[in-house]
Tab-separated table of C-alpha atoms and ligand atoms in Angstrom:
chain	number	residue	atom	x	y	z
A	1	MET	CA	96.320	110.529	101.076
A	2	ALA	CA	98.576	108.216	99.182
A	3	SER	CA	95.708	106.449	97.436
A	4	THR	CA	94.283	109.561	95.771
A	5	SER	CA	97.347	111.591	94.868
A	6	GLY	CA	98.551	109.499	91.953
A	7	LYS	CA	102.108	108.681	92.824
A	8	SER	CA	103.415	107.379	96.100
A	9	VAL	CA	106.588	105.807	97.407
A	10	LEU	CA	107.583	104.494	100.821
A	11	PHE	CA	111.292	103.860	101.433
A	12	VAL	CA	111.959	101.092	103.957
A	13	CYS	CA	114.888	99.678	105.930
A	14	LEU	CA	115.317	97.829	109.232
A	15	GLY	CA	115.105	100.721	111.704
A	16	ASN	CA	114.161	103.762	109.586
A	17	ILE	CA	117.080	105.714	111.067
A	18	CYS	CA	119.993	105.159	108.626
A	19	ARG	CA	119.223	104.252	105.023
A	20	SER	CA	115.540	104.943	104.386
A	21	PRO	CA	115.568	108.508	105.793
A	22	ILE	CA	118.455	109.264	103.391
A	23	ALA	CA	116.525	107.760	100.470
A	24	GLU	CA	113.369	109.691	101.413
A	25	ALA	CA	115.207	113.014	101.750
A	26	VAL	CA	117.158	112.509	98.514
A	27	PHE	CA	114.002	111.616	96.583
A	28	ARG	CA	112.078	114.576	98.021
A	29	LYS	CA	114.870	116.964	97.014
A	30	MET	CA	114.977	115.560	93.474
A	31	ALA	CA	111.188	115.693	93.094
A	32	THR	CA	111.218	119.266	94.405
A	33	GLU	CA	113.952	120.335	92.004
A	34	SER	CA	112.089	118.639	89.140
A	35	GLY	CA	108.901	120.535	90.067
A	36	VAL	CA	106.877	117.356	90.644
A	37	VAL	CA	106.955	117.039	94.441
A	38	ASP	CA	103.248	117.948	94.714
A	39	LYS	CA	102.373	114.920	92.586
A	40	TRP	CA	103.980	112.577	95.112
A	41	VAL	CA	103.371	111.186	98.561
A	42	ILE	CA	106.857	110.420	99.890
A	43	ASP	CA	107.594	108.750	103.222
A	44	SER	CA	109.864	106.203	104.888
A	45	GLY	CA	109.413	103.488	107.460
A	46	ALA	CA	110.930	100.548	109.306
A	47	THR	CA	110.309	96.821	109.201
A	48	SER	CA	111.097	96.728	112.948
A	49	ASP	CA	109.553	98.625	115.865
A	50	TRP	CA	112.960	99.273	117.459
A	51	ASN	CA	113.408	103.001	116.853
A	52	ILE	CA	109.837	104.330	116.625
A	53	GLY	CA	109.836	108.103	117.170
A	54	SER	CA	113.612	108.480	116.852
A	55	ALA	CA	115.364	111.075	114.720
A	56	PRO	CA	117.661	109.715	112.002
A	57	ASP	CA	121.109	108.480	113.050
A	58	PRO	CA	123.473	111.476	113.510
A	59	ARG	CA	125.703	110.008	110.803
A	60	SER	CA	122.808	110.053	108.336
A	61	LEU	CA	122.014	113.654	109.295
A	62	ASP	CA	125.692	114.636	108.862
A	63	CYS	CA	125.810	112.956	105.467
A	64	LEU	CA	122.638	114.697	104.279
A	65	LYS	CA	123.796	118.048	105.659
A	66	LYS	CA	127.076	117.659	103.781
A	67	HIS	CA	124.982	117.468	100.619
A	68	GLY	CA	122.757	120.405	101.542
A	69	ILE	CA	119.745	118.303	102.563
A	70	ASP	CA	117.693	118.563	105.753
A	71	THR	CA	115.063	116.228	107.201
A	72	ASN	CA	112.590	116.318	110.080
A	73	HIS	CA	111.721	112.634	109.779
A	74	ARG	CA	110.946	110.550	112.857
A	75	ALA	CA	111.124	106.783	112.608
A	76	ARG	CA	107.902	104.857	112.191
A	77	GLN	CA	107.086	101.241	111.517
A	78	VAL	CA	105.459	100.094	108.292
A	79	THR	CA	101.701	99.595	108.842
A	80	LYS	CA	99.146	97.328	107.171
A	81	GLU	CA	97.619	100.409	105.593
A	82	ASP	CA	100.915	101.205	103.842
A	83	PHE	CA	100.481	98.117	101.660
A	84	THR	CA	97.097	99.338	100.441
A	85	THR	CA	97.912	103.047	100.039
A	86	PHE	CA	101.437	103.160	98.617
A	87	GLU	CA	102.052	102.274	94.976
A	88	TYR	CA	105.736	101.545	95.614
A	89	ILE	CA	107.512	100.239	98.683
A	90	LEU	CA	111.245	100.394	97.973
A	91	CYS	CA	113.549	98.628	100.415
A	92	MET	CA	117.281	98.312	100.878
A	93	ASP	CA	118.297	94.651	101.227
A	94	ASP	CA	117.037	91.089	100.907
A	95	SER	CA	116.172	90.865	104.597
A	96	ASN	CA	113.909	93.937	104.282
A	97	LYS	CA	112.339	92.379	101.169
A	98	ARG	CA	111.608	89.106	102.960
A	99	ASP	CA	110.066	90.944	105.934
A	100	LEU	CA	107.891	93.104	103.664
A	101	ASP	CA	106.782	90.200	101.454
A	102	ARG	CA	105.782	88.291	104.580
A	103	LYS	CA	103.838	91.256	105.982
A	104	ALA	CA	102.140	91.819	102.597
A	105	SER	CA	101.079	88.174	102.329
A	106	GLY	CA	98.891	88.660	105.413
A	107	ILE	CA	97.032	91.624	103.921
A	108	LYS	CA	93.974	91.238	101.691
A	109	ASN	CA	94.254	94.267	99.418
A	110	SER	CA	97.992	94.725	99.262
A	111	LYS	CA	98.652	96.604	96.015
A	112	ALA	CA	102.136	97.974	96.682
A	113	LYS	CA	104.954	96.956	94.397
A	114	ILE	CA	107.647	95.799	96.827
A	115	GLU	CA	111.064	96.220	95.219
A	116	LEU	CA	114.713	96.757	96.075
A	117	LEU	CA	115.599	100.436	95.612
A	118	GLY	CA	118.888	99.086	94.242
A	119	SER	CA	117.035	97.422	91.376
A	120	TYR	CA	116.940	100.908	89.804
A	121	ASP	CA	120.720	101.404	90.056
A	122	PRO	CA	122.339	102.047	86.652
A	123	GLU	CA	125.542	100.727	88.260
A	124	ASN	CA	123.738	97.527	89.308
A	125	GLN	CA	124.591	97.616	93.027
A	126	GLY	CA	121.394	95.776	93.843
A	127	VAL	CA	121.675	95.953	97.622
A	128	ILE	CA	122.075	99.068	99.775
A	129	GLN	CA	123.998	97.660	102.744
A	130	ASP	CA	123.231	98.502	106.366
A	131	PRO	CA	125.865	101.106	107.438
A	132	TYR	CA	124.910	100.860	111.145
A	133	TYR	CA	128.193	99.216	112.192
A	134	GLY	CA	130.098	100.977	109.421
A	135	SER	CA	132.012	104.209	108.895
A	136	GLU	CA	131.247	107.664	107.549
A	137	LYS	CA	132.362	106.349	104.170
A	138	ASP	CA	129.650	103.677	104.276
A	139	PHE	CA	127.008	106.360	104.832
A	140	GLU	CA	128.408	108.268	101.856
A	141	THR	CA	128.136	105.089	99.758
A	142	VAL	CA	124.482	104.738	100.835
A	143	TYR	CA	123.912	108.368	99.812
A	144	GLU	CA	125.489	107.906	96.378
A	145	GLN	CA	123.465	104.735	95.758
A	146	CYS	CA	120.272	106.566	96.795
A	147	VAL	CA	121.072	109.423	94.398
A	148	ARG	CA	121.564	107.059	91.442
A	149	CYS	CA	118.529	104.921	92.231
A	150	CYS	CA	116.149	107.776	93.075
A	151	ARG	CA	117.101	109.599	89.880
A	152	ALA	CA	116.352	106.491	87.799
A	153	PHE	CA	113.137	105.755	89.724
A	154	LEU	CA	111.891	109.338	89.296
A	155	GLU	CA	112.709	109.334	85.578
A	156	LYS	CA	110.842	106.060	85.106
A	157	ASN	CA	107.794	107.547	86.843
A	158	SER	CA	107.774	110.952	85.134
B	201	WE7	C1	120.182	98.173	113.888
B	201	WE7	C2	120.577	98.463	112.582
B	201	WE7	C3	120.166	99.689	112.026
B	201	WE7	C4	121.342	96.550	113.100
B	201	WE7	N1	119.418	100.534	112.763
B	201	WE7	N2	119.425	99.042	114.568
B	201	WE7	CL1	119.857	96.558	117.712
B	201	WE7	C5	118.465	96.448	116.768
B	201	WE7	C6	117.684	95.282	116.851
B	201	WE7	C7	116.539	95.171	116.081
B	201	WE7	C8	116.164	96.197	115.253
B	201	WE7	C9	116.960	97.335	115.201
B	201	WE7	CL2	116.462	98.566	114.149
B	201	WE7	C10	118.105	97.499	115.961
B	201	WE7	C11	118.981	98.735	115.917
B	201	WE7	C12	119.063	100.207	114.003
B	201	WE7	N3	120.508	100.012	110.774
B	201	WE7	N4	121.297	97.450	112.109
B	201	WE7	N5	120.682	96.976	114.186
B	201	WE7	C13	121.998	95.273	112.977
B	201	WE7	C14	122.975	95.139	112.001
B	201	WE7	C15	123.632	93.931	111.834
B	201	WE7	C16	123.338	92.842	112.620
B	201	WE7	C17	122.348	92.954	113.587
B	201	WE7	C18	121.676	94.151	113.778
B	201	WE7	C19	120.624	94.204	114.861
């Protein structure tokens, strides 16, 4: 479980169908290629219960496929347990951060560091914007931000 394996990260966005599945898949690929994937528990989740059980948005799957990445993720909502088992909960925008901070404040043993994934961006794009009503290009921007941030986050935790 997350609590005993050393390192753990949960990527979070509103619905867990657009941004956070990309972040999770990108981070898993990087950790795999760096030979450290077995040291990590890696998952993603939603602040909302809207899409529970759904596959990622087809545009996210297309974007990942374009970059040679596959995912079998199904959307799930963040649970109370996540705040006590994950070391890091990395979210995409200020609305996600507010929702997570509020959920965490109601939990006794919350230990997770709740941060913006964008806070790791060497190019300082602090927010990873919701591409839901956007274009293919917006999904590509999300992907590029995830690559930069996940690389920096992995380096910091290696
Ligand atoms: C999104 C979304 C995203 C917006 N993924 N949905 Cl309709 C709706 C209502 C509550 C929760 C969710 Cl998850 C959804 C479906 C799924 N990335 N982004 N909705 C969105 C974007 C801008 C303004 C308002 C909404 C609901």
